[in-house]
Every structure is written in structure tokens, then in C-alpha cells.
Amino acid sequence: MTNISFDDEMGRIQRALAQSHDLVVRRNTVIETLNLQTGEKVLELGCGGGSYAFEAAQFVGPTGQVSAIDISADQIAAARERCARFAWVECQIGNLLDLPYQDGEFNAVYSVQVLEYAGDLGKAFREIHRVLRDGGRFVNLSTNWSSCVWYSENKERMRRVLDGWSAHETHRDLPTILAGELRKSGLQLLRQRAVPIVNTSMGESSFSYWISKIIPGYVVGRGAVSKDEADAWAAEFAELDQRGEYFFSLTPVLAEAIRIS
Ligand SMILES: C[S@@+](CC[C@H](N)C(=O)[O-])C[C@H]1O[C@@H](n2cnc3c(N)ncnc32)[C@H](O)[C@@H]1O
């Protein structure tokens, strides 16, 4: 079950977030790890607005192929527009739990902040295993939201907001269970490493600026805090920033695996 939808305003904010300094750094790290070669066929799960597919297309070139799938029609419309110049990028609406691709079709599959929203994780990994060829690479980035340290003078309110927010993912702290899930599906984990985010000021180039725009609507909608509390929670960041006391940190984890059978 998906706990959050990336259509409409949520999709718009997610695509703005993708252009933040923190996520440009993340994108470079993921793309470097994928090590794409000319002519390779690569699949992106949950492509959002297509910023990764746009980069991947330039590495595989016209003799390669980038297939990108997302469950949100809004996100796919944005991804098609972003990648329009590359005839070898194909973006389609679909569910990663039921991939519309042939067995062994891809040299590499990758997903960034997506599998935590998938319902049946075992099925997701079986599908990834099925569409990868032997020796094919899988790269995933997911966040342990339990690692979030976000300074507030009202610690109790911050705790309730972050507890409410943690429900937005079906699989919380996915990196902590990834190795076992990969192994069960026939994918061999090679390594995991942190791609941390630290924000000491709050502006549009920071990850936490955009996340702070998404969180209030979600936690108020779930009844985790009142609208007044959520407004006060958001307003505190500008005050802290002005005093030079703003602090946010989070530990997303990048995993590399290969298909071994
Ligand atoms: C947090 S966004 C990440 C987008 C993109 N990977 C990025 O990092 O910019 C999560 C994306 O996963 C998509 N998604 C969620 N569940 C999905 C599913 N079961 N199948 C395909 N896409 C899914 C959402 O629609 C959304 O675009």
C-alpha cells in the first residue's frame, strides 16, 4: 500500500526538491555508482520528474536505452518533458511490483527513495531480479528517517511531527532490512554507504527547506499535530536560521548489489 501520493502539489514540491543542492550531490553519487556504459540498457524505478533518467541517457547514449517507470501520471508527464530530447528514453506509467519488461532485459536497475513506498517488498525484489541479466547491477538509495536530527527548542513538538512523518513510508528505515531482502531474491549486496545530508541554514538549495513544506500537510492530515502546532513548527526554522542556529541532519544509505543467479 502507498501511504503518500506524488501527484499534484506533492509532485511539484518533490521535483523542486530534486533540484536542491543536496539532491544534485546525491544524484551525482548514484550516477557515479551505477557506472553506466555506452549502449547499456538501464531501468529506473519510481523516476519522479526524470532528473536521473536525464543524466543516465547521456551515459548510455543512443545505442543504449533508459526505461523509466512511475506510478504517478503527473510524474511521468514531467519526466517525458524533461527527457524529450532523448529518443532512447522511454517513460511509462506503471507499478514496480508488476514490471512490464522482459526477463533479463537490463544491465542495471536503480531506484532512489522509492522502494520504501512499495507494498510487497519481496515481490519488488523478485521483479528486479527477473528483469536483470546475470551479473546485472542494482543500485538503491533509501533513507533511515530514524537518523533524522532536526534542532528545535520545542523537542516534544518536533518528536510528534517526526513520529507522524515516519508513517509516510510503508517500509520505515528500509536500509536496515535491505541485505536480507536482497539475499532472499537472489541479489548479492556488495556494499552500503551513507550519503549524508547536513543543513546549517535553510534555503531553497537545502533538502530540509523542501521537506519542511511537505511535512505539515501530511502530519496535520493524519492528526499527529494540530494545524496551529504545524505552523509554529515551520515558523521556528526561520527564527533559528536568522540567529544562525539552524541544524538538520539525515543519513540516506546507498546500496550496490548484483544478480548472482
Ligand atoms: C520520493 S519520490 C522519488 C522520485 C525520484 N526517484 C527522485 O529521487 O527524484 C518517489 C517516487 O516513487 C513513485 N512510486 C511510489 N510507489 C511506486 C510504485 N509502486 N511503482 C512505481 N512508482 C512508485 C512515486 O510516484 C514518486 O514519483
PDB file of C-alpha atoms and ligand atoms in Angstrom:
ATOM      1  CA  MET A   1       0.000   0.000   0.000  1.00  0.00           C
ATOM      2  CA  THR A   2       1.274   3.509  -0.819  1.00  0.00           C
ATOM      3  CA  ASN A   3       0.968   5.895   2.158  1.00  0.00           C
ATOM      4  CA  ILE A   4       1.640   9.047   0.145  1.00  0.00           C
ATOM      5  CA  SER A   5       0.815  10.211  -3.394  1.00  0.00           C
ATOM      6  CA  PHE A   6       3.200  12.180  -5.594  1.00  0.00           C
ATOM      7  CA  ASP A   7       0.507  13.712  -7.810  1.00  0.00           C
ATOM      8  CA  ASP A   8      -0.366  17.429  -7.925  1.00  0.00           C
ATOM      9  CA  GLU A   9       1.282  19.752  -5.341  1.00  0.00           C
ATOM     10  CA  MET A  10       3.269  16.926  -3.717  1.00  0.00           C
ATOM     11  CA  GLY A  11       4.786  16.022  -7.095  1.00  0.00           C
ATOM     12  CA  ARG A  12       5.600  19.669  -7.793  1.00  0.00           C
ATOM     13  CA  ILE A  13       7.449  20.023  -4.480  1.00  0.00           C
ATOM     14  CA  GLN A  14       9.219  16.677  -4.985  1.00  0.00           C
ATOM     15  CA  ARG A  15      10.504  17.874  -8.379  1.00  0.00           C
ATOM     16  CA  ALA A  16      11.684  21.202  -6.872  1.00  0.00           C
ATOM     17  CA  LEU A  17      13.402  19.221  -4.106  1.00  0.00           C
ATOM     18  CA  ALA A  18      15.215  17.185  -6.758  1.00  0.00           C
ATOM     19  CA  GLN A  19      16.935  20.402  -7.921  1.00  0.00           C
ATOM     20  CA  SER A  20      18.245  21.265  -4.422  1.00  0.00           C
ATOM     21  CA  HIS A  21      21.999  21.254  -3.823  1.00  0.00           C
ATOM     22  CA  ASP A  22      21.731  18.184  -1.559  1.00  0.00           C
ATOM     23  CA  LEU A  23      19.912  16.130  -4.155  1.00  0.00           C
ATOM     24  CA  VAL A  24      22.174  17.210  -7.016  1.00  0.00           C
ATOM     25  CA  VAL A  25      25.068  15.863  -4.910  1.00  0.00           C
ATOM     26  CA  ARG A  26      23.062  12.666  -4.270  1.00  0.00           C
ATOM     27  CA  ARG A  27      22.263  12.281  -7.984  1.00  0.00           C
ATOM     28  CA  ASN A  28      25.937  12.568  -8.918  1.00  0.00           C
ATOM     29  CA  THR A  29      26.803   9.881  -6.337  1.00  0.00           C
ATOM     30  CA  VAL A  30      24.113   7.485  -7.584  1.00  0.00           C
ATOM     31  CA  ILE A  31      25.058   8.014 -11.238  1.00  0.00           C
ATOM     32  CA  GLU A  32      28.758   7.549 -10.480  1.00  0.00           C
ATOM     33  CA  THR A  33      27.972   4.313  -8.610  1.00  0.00           C
ATOM     34  CA  LEU A  34      25.870   2.992 -11.491  1.00  0.00           C
ATOM     35  CA  ASN A  35      28.943   3.291 -13.747  1.00  0.00           C
ATOM     36  CA  LEU A  36      26.817   3.211 -16.907  1.00  0.00           C
ATOM     37  CA  GLN A  37      28.491   2.229 -20.169  1.00  0.00           C
ATOM     38  CA  THR A  38      27.689   3.248 -23.727  1.00  0.00           C
ATOM     39  CA  GLY A  39      24.977   1.032 -25.189  1.00  0.00           C
ATOM     40  CA  GLU A  40      23.705  -0.335 -21.861  1.00  0.00           C
ATOM     41  CA  LYS A  41      20.031  -0.847 -21.065  1.00  0.00           C
ATOM     42  CA  VAL A  42      19.012   0.605 -17.702  1.00  0.00           C
ATOM     43  CA  LEU A  43      15.750   0.706 -15.783  1.00  0.00           C
ATOM     44  CA  GLU A  44      14.751   3.364 -13.245  1.00  0.00           C
ATOM     45  CA  LEU A  45      12.013   2.507 -10.739  1.00  0.00           C
ATOM     46  CA  GLY A  46       9.929   5.455  -9.472  1.00  0.00           C
ATOM     47  CA  CYS A  47      11.568   8.002 -11.780  1.00  0.00           C
ATOM     48  CA  GLY A  48       9.687  11.036 -10.459  1.00  0.00           C
ATOM     49  CA  GLY A  49      10.282  14.047 -12.728  1.00  0.00           C
ATOM     50  CA  GLY A  50      13.024  12.294 -14.697  1.00  0.00           C
ATOM     51  CA  SER A  51      16.138  14.051 -13.373  1.00  0.00           C
ATOM     52  CA  TYR A  52      18.051  10.752 -13.039  1.00  0.00           C
ATOM     53  CA  ALA A  53      16.849   9.418 -16.404  1.00  0.00           C
ATOM     54  CA  PHE A  54      18.063  12.675 -17.982  1.00  0.00           C
ATOM     55  CA  GLU A  55      21.582  12.009 -16.656  1.00  0.00           C
ATOM     56  CA  ALA A  56      21.550   8.261 -17.390  1.00  0.00           C
ATOM     57  CA  ALA A  57      20.524   8.919 -21.013  1.00  0.00           C
ATOM     58  CA  GLN A  58      23.732  10.843 -21.644  1.00  0.00           C
ATOM     59  CA  PHE A  59      25.900   7.963 -20.420  1.00  0.00           C
ATOM     60  CA  VAL A  60      24.236   5.083 -22.310  1.00  0.00           C
ATOM     61  CA  GLY A  61      23.783   7.209 -25.461  1.00  0.00           C
ATOM     62  CA  PRO A  62      21.561   6.488 -28.476  1.00  0.00           C
ATOM     63  CA  THR A  63      22.781   2.888 -28.780  1.00  0.00           C
ATOM     64  CA  GLY A  64      21.511   2.254 -25.254  1.00  0.00           C
ATOM     65  CA  GLN A  65      18.133   2.506 -23.609  1.00  0.00           C
ATOM     66  CA  VAL A  66      16.710   4.128 -20.467  1.00  0.00           C
ATOM     67  CA  SER A  67      13.352   2.783 -19.327  1.00  0.00           C
ATOM     68  CA  ALA A  68      11.709   4.749 -16.517  1.00  0.00           C
ATOM     69  CA  ILE A  69       8.562   3.777 -14.677  1.00  0.00           C
ATOM     70  CA  ASP A  70       6.452   5.628 -12.100  1.00  0.00           C
ATOM     71  CA  ILE A  71       3.012   5.010 -10.655  1.00  0.00           C
ATOM     72  CA  SER A  72       2.097   8.720 -10.869  1.00  0.00           C
ATOM     73  CA  ALA A  73       0.785  10.061 -14.191  1.00  0.00           C
ATOM     74  CA  ASP A  74       1.869  13.604 -13.180  1.00  0.00           C
ATOM     75  CA  GLN A  75       5.429  12.475 -12.545  1.00  0.00           C
ATOM     76  CA  ILE A  76       5.596  10.585 -15.851  1.00  0.00           C
ATOM     77  CA  ALA A  77       4.292  13.644 -17.752  1.00  0.00           C
ATOM     78  CA  ALA A  78       7.083  15.723 -16.143  1.00  0.00           C
ATOM     79  CA  ALA A  79       9.701  13.006 -16.848  1.00  0.00           C
ATOM     80  CA  ARG A  80       8.673  12.790 -20.528  1.00  0.00           C
ATOM     81  CA  GLU A  81       9.030  16.547 -20.873  1.00  0.00           C
ATOM     82  CA  ARG A  82      12.418  16.553 -19.112  1.00  0.00           C
ATOM     83  CA  CYS A  83      13.818  13.757 -21.294  1.00  0.00           C
ATOM     84  CA  ALA A  84      12.076  14.723 -24.571  1.00  0.00           C
ATOM     85  CA  ARG A  85      15.370  15.312 -26.384  1.00  0.00           C
ATOM     86  CA  PHE A  86      16.496  11.688 -25.893  1.00  0.00           C
ATOM     87  CA  ALA A  87      14.667   9.252 -28.210  1.00  0.00           C
ATOM     88  CA  TRP A  88      16.216   6.353 -26.270  1.00  0.00           C
ATOM     89  CA  VAL A  89      14.441   7.282 -23.017  1.00  0.00           C
ATOM     90  CA  GLU A  90      11.051   5.675 -22.569  1.00  0.00           C
ATOM     91  CA  CYS A  91       8.936   6.802 -19.579  1.00  0.00           C
ATOM     92  CA  GLN A  92       5.808   4.896 -18.699  1.00  0.00           C
ATOM     93  CA  ILE A  93       3.164   4.779 -16.013  1.00  0.00           C
ATOM     94  CA  GLY A  94       3.322   1.528 -14.062  1.00  0.00           C
ATOM     95  CA  ASN A  95       3.816  -0.232 -10.764  1.00  0.00           C
ATOM     96  CA  LEU A  96       7.278  -1.516  -9.826  1.00  0.00           C
ATOM     97  CA  LEU A  97       5.567  -4.564  -8.326  1.00  0.00           C
ATOM     98  CA  ASP A  98       4.487  -5.699 -11.798  1.00  0.00           C
ATOM     99  CA  LEU A  99       7.150  -4.595 -14.271  1.00  0.00           C
ATOM    100  CA  PRO A 100       6.149  -4.538 -17.961  1.00  0.00           C
ATOM    101  CA  TYR A 101       9.613  -5.742 -19.123  1.00  0.00           C
ATOM    102  CA  GLN A 102      11.155  -8.997 -20.354  1.00  0.00           C
ATOM    103  CA  ASP A 103      13.249 -11.335 -18.211  1.00  0.00           C
ATOM    104  CA  GLY A 104      16.946 -10.377 -18.252  1.00  0.00           C
ATOM    105  CA  GLU A 105      16.321  -7.186 -20.233  1.00  0.00           C
ATOM    106  CA  PHE A 106      18.558  -4.799 -18.254  1.00  0.00           C
ATOM    107  CA  ASN A 107      22.248  -4.350 -17.451  1.00  0.00           C
ATOM    108  CA  ALA A 108      21.296  -2.217 -14.462  1.00  0.00           C
ATOM    109  CA  VAL A 109      18.260  -1.260 -12.386  1.00  0.00           C
ATOM    110  CA  TYR A 110      18.177   1.614  -9.909  1.00  0.00           C
ATOM    111  CA  SER A 111      15.738   3.220  -7.502  1.00  0.00           C
ATOM    112  CA  VAL A 112      16.045   6.348  -5.363  1.00  0.00           C
ATOM    113  CA  GLN A 113      13.656   6.924  -2.469  1.00  0.00           C
ATOM    114  CA  VAL A 114      11.075   4.599  -3.969  1.00  0.00           C
ATOM    115  CA  LEU A 115      11.162   1.055  -2.544  1.00  0.00           C
ATOM    116  CA  GLU A 116      10.176   2.385   0.884  1.00  0.00           C
ATOM    117  CA  TYR A 117       6.753   3.130  -0.641  1.00  0.00           C
ATOM    118  CA  ALA A 118       6.315  -0.286  -2.304  1.00  0.00           C
ATOM    119  CA  GLY A 119       3.807  -2.617  -0.731  1.00  0.00           C
ATOM    120  CA  ASP A 120       5.197  -6.153  -1.054  1.00  0.00           C
ATOM    121  CA  LEU A 121       8.963  -5.715  -0.787  1.00  0.00           C
ATOM    122  CA  GLY A 122       9.669  -9.375  -1.585  1.00  0.00           C
ATOM    123  CA  LYS A 123       7.721  -9.049  -4.840  1.00  0.00           C
ATOM    124  CA  ALA A 124       9.569  -5.828  -5.685  1.00  0.00           C
ATOM    125  CA  PHE A 125      12.964  -7.566  -5.350  1.00  0.00           C
ATOM    126  CA  ARG A 126      11.795 -10.638  -7.280  1.00  0.00           C
ATOM    127  CA  GLU A 127      10.765  -8.321 -10.126  1.00  0.00           C
ATOM    128  CA  ILE A 128      14.131  -6.512 -10.035  1.00  0.00           C
ATOM    129  CA  HIS A 129      15.906  -9.887 -10.095  1.00  0.00           C
ATOM    130  CA  ARG A 130      13.738 -11.093 -13.014  1.00  0.00           C
ATOM    131  CA  VAL A 131      14.408  -8.109 -15.312  1.00  0.00           C
ATOM    132  CA  LEU A 132      18.168  -8.009 -14.594  1.00  0.00           C
ATOM    133  CA  ARG A 133      20.532 -10.149 -16.640  1.00  0.00           C
ATOM    134  CA  ASP A 134      23.096 -12.362 -14.835  1.00  0.00           C
ATOM    135  CA  GLY A 135      25.743 -10.124 -13.304  1.00  0.00           C
ATOM    136  CA  GLY A 136      23.439  -7.123 -13.723  1.00  0.00           C
ATOM    137  CA  ARG A 137      23.751  -4.280 -11.211  1.00  0.00           C
ATOM    138  CA  PHE A 138      21.171  -2.947  -8.791  1.00  0.00           C
ATOM    139  CA  VAL A 139      21.662   0.386  -7.017  1.00  0.00           C
ATOM    140  CA  ASN A 140      19.247   1.704  -4.391  1.00  0.00           C
ATOM    141  CA  LEU A 141      19.157   4.780  -2.199  1.00  0.00           C
ATOM    142  CA  SER A 142      16.769   4.869   0.768  1.00  0.00           C
ATOM    143  CA  THR A 143      16.652   6.842   3.990  1.00  0.00           C
ATOM    144  CA  ASN A 144      16.672   5.777   7.607  1.00  0.00           C
ATOM    145  CA  TRP A 145      14.320   8.512   8.820  1.00  0.00           C
ATOM    146  CA  SER A 146      15.141   7.401  12.385  1.00  0.00           C
ATOM    147  CA  SER A 147      18.537   9.024  11.771  1.00  0.00           C
ATOM    148  CA  CYS A 148      16.971  12.498  11.452  1.00  0.00           C
ATOM    149  CA  VAL A 149      18.301  15.103  13.891  1.00  0.00           C
ATOM    150  CA  TRP A 150      16.417  18.381  13.460  1.00  0.00           C
ATOM    151  CA  TYR A 151      17.100  21.014  16.094  1.00  0.00           C
ATOM    152  CA  SER A 152      14.130  22.654  17.813  1.00  0.00           C
ATOM    153  CA  GLU A 153      13.683  24.460  21.097  1.00  0.00           C
ATOM    154  CA  ASN A 154      10.385  22.560  21.377  1.00  0.00           C
ATOM    155  CA  LYS A 155      11.692  18.980  21.406  1.00  0.00           C
ATOM    156  CA  GLU A 156       8.351  17.402  22.273  1.00  0.00           C
ATOM    157  CA  ARG A 157       6.619  19.042  19.297  1.00  0.00           C
ATOM    158  CA  MET A 158       9.495  18.036  16.988  1.00  0.00           C
ATOM    159  CA  ARG A 159       9.221  14.441  18.196  1.00  0.00           C
ATOM    160  CA  ARG A 160       5.485  14.306  17.460  1.00  0.00           C
ATOM    161  CA  VAL A 161       5.956  15.848  14.000  1.00  0.00           C
ATOM    162  CA  LEU A 162       8.737  13.388  13.085  1.00  0.00           C
ATOM    163  CA  ASP A 163       6.796  10.421  14.503  1.00  0.00           C
ATOM    164  CA  GLY A 164       3.804  11.450  12.383  1.00  0.00           C
ATOM    165  CA  TRP A 165       6.014  11.887   9.318  1.00  0.00           C
ATOM    166  CA  SER A 166       7.637   8.463   9.723  1.00  0.00           C
ATOM    167  CA  ALA A 167       4.316   6.899   8.701  1.00  0.00           C
ATOM    168  CA  HIS A 168       4.648   8.293   5.152  1.00  0.00           C
ATOM    169  CA  GLU A 169       6.792   5.269   4.246  1.00  0.00           C
ATOM    170  CA  THR A 170       5.382   1.755   4.122  1.00  0.00           C
ATOM    171  CA  HIS A 171       8.840   0.335   4.972  1.00  0.00           C
ATOM    172  CA  ARG A 172      10.493   2.568   7.567  1.00  0.00           C
ATOM    173  CA  ASP A 173      14.287   2.561   7.800  1.00  0.00           C
ATOM    174  CA  LEU A 174      14.492   0.341   4.721  1.00  0.00           C
ATOM    175  CA  PRO A 175      18.340   0.229   4.691  1.00  0.00           C
ATOM    176  CA  THR A 176      18.253  -1.694   7.982  1.00  0.00           C
ATOM    177  CA  ILE A 177      16.479  -4.685   6.337  1.00  0.00           C
ATOM    178  CA  LEU A 178      17.844  -4.385   2.814  1.00  0.00           C
ATOM    179  CA  ALA A 179      20.612  -7.015   2.990  1.00  0.00           C
ATOM    180  CA  GLY A 180      18.211  -9.812   3.985  1.00  0.00           C
ATOM    181  CA  GLU A 181      15.579  -8.825   1.437  1.00  0.00           C
ATOM    182  CA  LEU A 182      18.152  -8.715  -1.363  1.00  0.00           C
ATOM    183  CA  ARG A 183      19.586 -12.106  -0.444  1.00  0.00           C
ATOM    184  CA  LYS A 184      16.139 -13.760  -0.425  1.00  0.00           C
ATOM    185  CA  SER A 185      15.564 -12.627  -4.014  1.00  0.00           C
ATOM    186  CA  GLY A 186      18.960 -13.765  -5.370  1.00  0.00           C
ATOM    187  CA  LEU A 187      20.637 -10.370  -5.325  1.00  0.00           C
ATOM    188  CA  GLN A 188      24.024 -10.156  -3.627  1.00  0.00           C
ATOM    189  CA  LEU A 189      24.687  -6.999  -1.621  1.00  0.00           C
ATOM    190  CA  LEU A 190      28.168  -5.641  -2.368  1.00  0.00           C
ATOM    191  CA  ARG A 191      28.244  -2.650  -0.038  1.00  0.00           C
ATOM    192  CA  GLN A 192      26.212   0.050   1.651  1.00  0.00           C
ATOM    193  CA  ARG A 193      27.457   3.544   2.382  1.00  0.00           C
ATOM    194  CA  ALA A 194      25.983   6.748   3.732  1.00  0.00           C
ATOM    195  CA  VAL A 195      25.261   9.761   1.545  1.00  0.00           C
ATOM    196  CA  PRO A 196      24.561  12.148   4.426  1.00  0.00           C
ATOM    197  CA  ILE A 197      22.766  15.464   4.385  1.00  0.00           C
ATOM    198  CA  VAL A 198      23.662  18.258   6.804  1.00  0.00           C
ATOM    199  CA  ASN A 199      21.935  21.648   6.559  1.00  0.00           C
ATOM    200  CA  THR A 200      23.118  24.509   8.763  1.00  0.00           C
ATOM    201  CA  SER A 201      20.954  27.102   7.051  1.00  0.00           C
ATOM    202  CA  MET A 202      17.543  26.976   5.489  1.00  0.00           C
ATOM    203  CA  GLY A 203      17.062  27.981   1.884  1.00  0.00           C
ATOM    204  CA  GLU A 204      15.704  26.570  -1.372  1.00  0.00           C
ATOM    205  CA  SER A 205      19.016  24.861  -2.102  1.00  0.00           C
ATOM    206  CA  SER A 206      18.682  22.715   1.029  1.00  0.00           C
ATOM    207  CA  PHE A 207      16.874  19.382   1.342  1.00  0.00           C
ATOM    208  CA  SER A 208      15.231  20.305   4.650  1.00  0.00           C
ATOM    209  CA  TYR A 209      13.682  23.511   3.232  1.00  0.00           C
ATOM    210  CA  TRP A 210      11.546  21.466   0.802  1.00  0.00           C
ATOM    211  CA  ILE A 211      10.836  18.643   3.243  1.00  0.00           C
ATOM    212  CA  SER A 212       9.534  21.249   5.708  1.00  0.00           C
ATOM    213  CA  LYS A 213       6.990  22.265   3.041  1.00  0.00           C
ATOM    214  CA  ILE A 214       5.739  18.687   2.631  1.00  0.00           C
ATOM    215  CA  ILE A 215       5.604  17.529   6.252  1.00  0.00           C
ATOM    216  CA  PRO A 216       2.911  19.879   7.726  1.00  0.00           C
ATOM    217  CA  GLY A 217       0.133  18.853   5.300  1.00  0.00           C
ATOM    218  CA  TYR A 218       0.924  15.184   5.890  1.00  0.00           C
ATOM    219  CA  VAL A 219       1.125  15.201   9.691  1.00  0.00           C
ATOM    220  CA  VAL A 220      -1.894  17.502  10.140  1.00  0.00           C
ATOM    221  CA  GLY A 221      -3.897  15.288   7.753  1.00  0.00           C
ATOM    222  CA  ARG A 222      -3.044  12.269   9.922  1.00  0.00           C
ATOM    223  CA  GLY A 223      -3.976  14.085  13.137  1.00  0.00           C
ATOM    224  CA  ALA A 224      -0.420  13.785  14.525  1.00  0.00           C
ATOM    225  CA  VAL A 225      -0.369  17.532  15.371  1.00  0.00           C
ATOM    226  CA  SER A 226      -2.845  20.419  15.028  1.00  0.00           C
ATOM    227  CA  LYS A 227      -2.592  22.956  12.194  1.00  0.00           C
ATOM    228  CA  ASP A 228      -1.524  25.657  14.689  1.00  0.00           C
ATOM    229  CA  GLU A 229       1.267  23.419  16.003  1.00  0.00           C
ATOM    230  CA  ALA A 230       2.433  22.574  12.485  1.00  0.00           C
ATOM    231  CA  ASP A 231       2.502  26.295  11.605  1.00  0.00           C
ATOM    232  CA  ALA A 232       4.528  27.054  14.760  1.00  0.00           C
ATOM    233  CA  TRP A 233       6.860  24.118  13.956  1.00  0.00           C
ATOM    234  CA  ALA A 234       7.548  25.529  10.469  1.00  0.00           C
ATOM    235  CA  ALA A 235       7.861  29.140  11.689  1.00  0.00           C
ATOM    236  CA  GLU A 236      10.595  28.256  14.183  1.00  0.00           C
ATOM    237  CA  PHE A 237      13.055  27.376  11.389  1.00  0.00           C
ATOM    238  CA  ALA A 238      13.138  30.931  10.024  1.00  0.00           C
ATOM    239  CA  GLU A 239      13.860  32.255  13.535  1.00  0.00           C
ATOM    240  CA  LEU A 240      16.638  29.708  14.111  1.00  0.00           C
ATOM    241  CA  ASP A 241      18.083  30.441  10.682  1.00  0.00           C
ATOM    242  CA  GLN A 242      18.125  34.175  11.370  1.00  0.00           C
ATOM    243  CA  ARG A 243      20.058  33.553  14.605  1.00  0.00           C
ATOM    244  CA  GLY A 244      22.476  31.194  12.801  1.00  0.00           C
ATOM    245  CA  GLU A 245      21.274  28.264  14.934  1.00  0.00           C
ATOM    246  CA  TYR A 246      19.526  26.131  12.324  1.00  0.00           C
ATOM    247  CA  PHE A 247      20.568  22.454  12.179  1.00  0.00           C
ATOM    248  CA  PHE A 248      19.250  19.421  10.243  1.00  0.00           C
ATOM    249  CA  SER A 249      20.951  16.099   9.514  1.00  0.00           C
ATOM    250  CA  LEU A 250      19.819  12.847   7.898  1.00  0.00           C
ATOM    251  CA  THR A 251      21.515   9.637   6.766  1.00  0.00           C
ATOM    252  CA  PRO A 252      20.306   8.189   3.454  1.00  0.00           C
ATOM    253  CA  VAL A 253      22.098   4.945   2.526  1.00  0.00           C
ATOM    254  CA  LEU A 254      23.267   3.896  -0.932  1.00  0.00           C
ATOM    255  CA  ALA A 255      23.339   0.140  -1.632  1.00  0.00           C
ATOM    256  CA  GLU A 256      25.047  -1.676  -4.508  1.00  0.00           C
ATOM    257  CA  ALA A 257      24.116  -5.275  -5.418  1.00  0.00           C
ATOM    258  CA  ILE A 258      24.444  -7.701  -8.310  1.00  0.00           C
ATOM    259  CA  ARG A 259      22.268 -10.505  -9.649  1.00  0.00           C
ATOM    260  CA  ILE A 260      24.106 -13.720  -8.954  1.00  0.00           C
ATOM    261  CA  SER A 261      21.761 -16.392 -10.412  1.00  0.00           C
TER     262      SER A 261
HETATM  263  C1  LIG B   1      10.257  10.400  -3.318  1.00  0.00           C
HETATM  264  S1  LIG B   1       9.810  10.228  -4.992  1.00  0.00           S
HETATM  265  C2  LIG B   1      11.405   9.920  -5.733  1.00  0.00           C
HETATM  266  C3  LIG B   1      11.455  10.249  -7.209  1.00  0.00           C
HETATM  267  C4  LIG B   1      12.837  10.079  -7.846  1.00  0.00           C
HETATM  268  N1  LIG B   1      13.320   8.722  -7.710  1.00  0.00           N
HETATM  269  C5  LIG B   1      13.837  11.048  -7.258  1.00  0.00           C
HETATM  270  O1  LIG B   1      14.622  10.661  -6.399  1.00  0.00           O
HETATM  271  O2  LIG B   1      13.810  12.220  -7.664  1.00  0.00           O
HETATM  272  C6  LIG B   1       9.064   8.616  -5.050  1.00  0.00           C
HETATM  273  C7  LIG B   1       8.516   8.271  -6.420  1.00  0.00           C
HETATM  274  O3  LIG B   1       8.162   6.862  -6.411  1.00  0.00           O
HETATM  275  C8  LIG B   1       6.924   6.720  -7.103  1.00  0.00           C
HETATM  276  N2  LIG B   1       6.331   5.448  -6.655  1.00  0.00           N
HETATM  277  C9  LIG B   1       5.855   5.149  -5.413  1.00  0.00           C
HETATM  278  N3  LIG B   1       5.391   3.876  -5.368  1.00  0.00           N
HETATM  279  C10 LIG B   1       5.585   3.351  -6.616  1.00  0.00           C
HETATM  280  C11 LIG B   1       5.309   2.088  -7.220  1.00  0.00           C
HETATM  281  N4  LIG B   1       4.742   1.102  -6.518  1.00  0.00           N
HETATM  282  N5  LIG B   1       5.650   1.896  -8.508  1.00  0.00           N
HETATM  283  C12 LIG B   1       6.225   2.900  -9.225  1.00  0.00           C
HETATM  284  N6  LIG B   1       6.494   4.128  -8.718  1.00  0.00           N
HETATM  285  C13 LIG B   1       6.184   4.362  -7.429  1.00  0.00           C
HETATM  286  C14 LIG B   1       6.151   7.982  -6.729  1.00  0.00           C
HETATM  287  O4  LIG B   1       5.086   8.259  -7.592  1.00  0.00           O
HETATM  288  C15 LIG B   1       7.237   9.028  -6.765  1.00  0.00           C
HETATM  289  O5  LIG B   1       7.392   9.625  -8.030  1.00  0.00           O
END
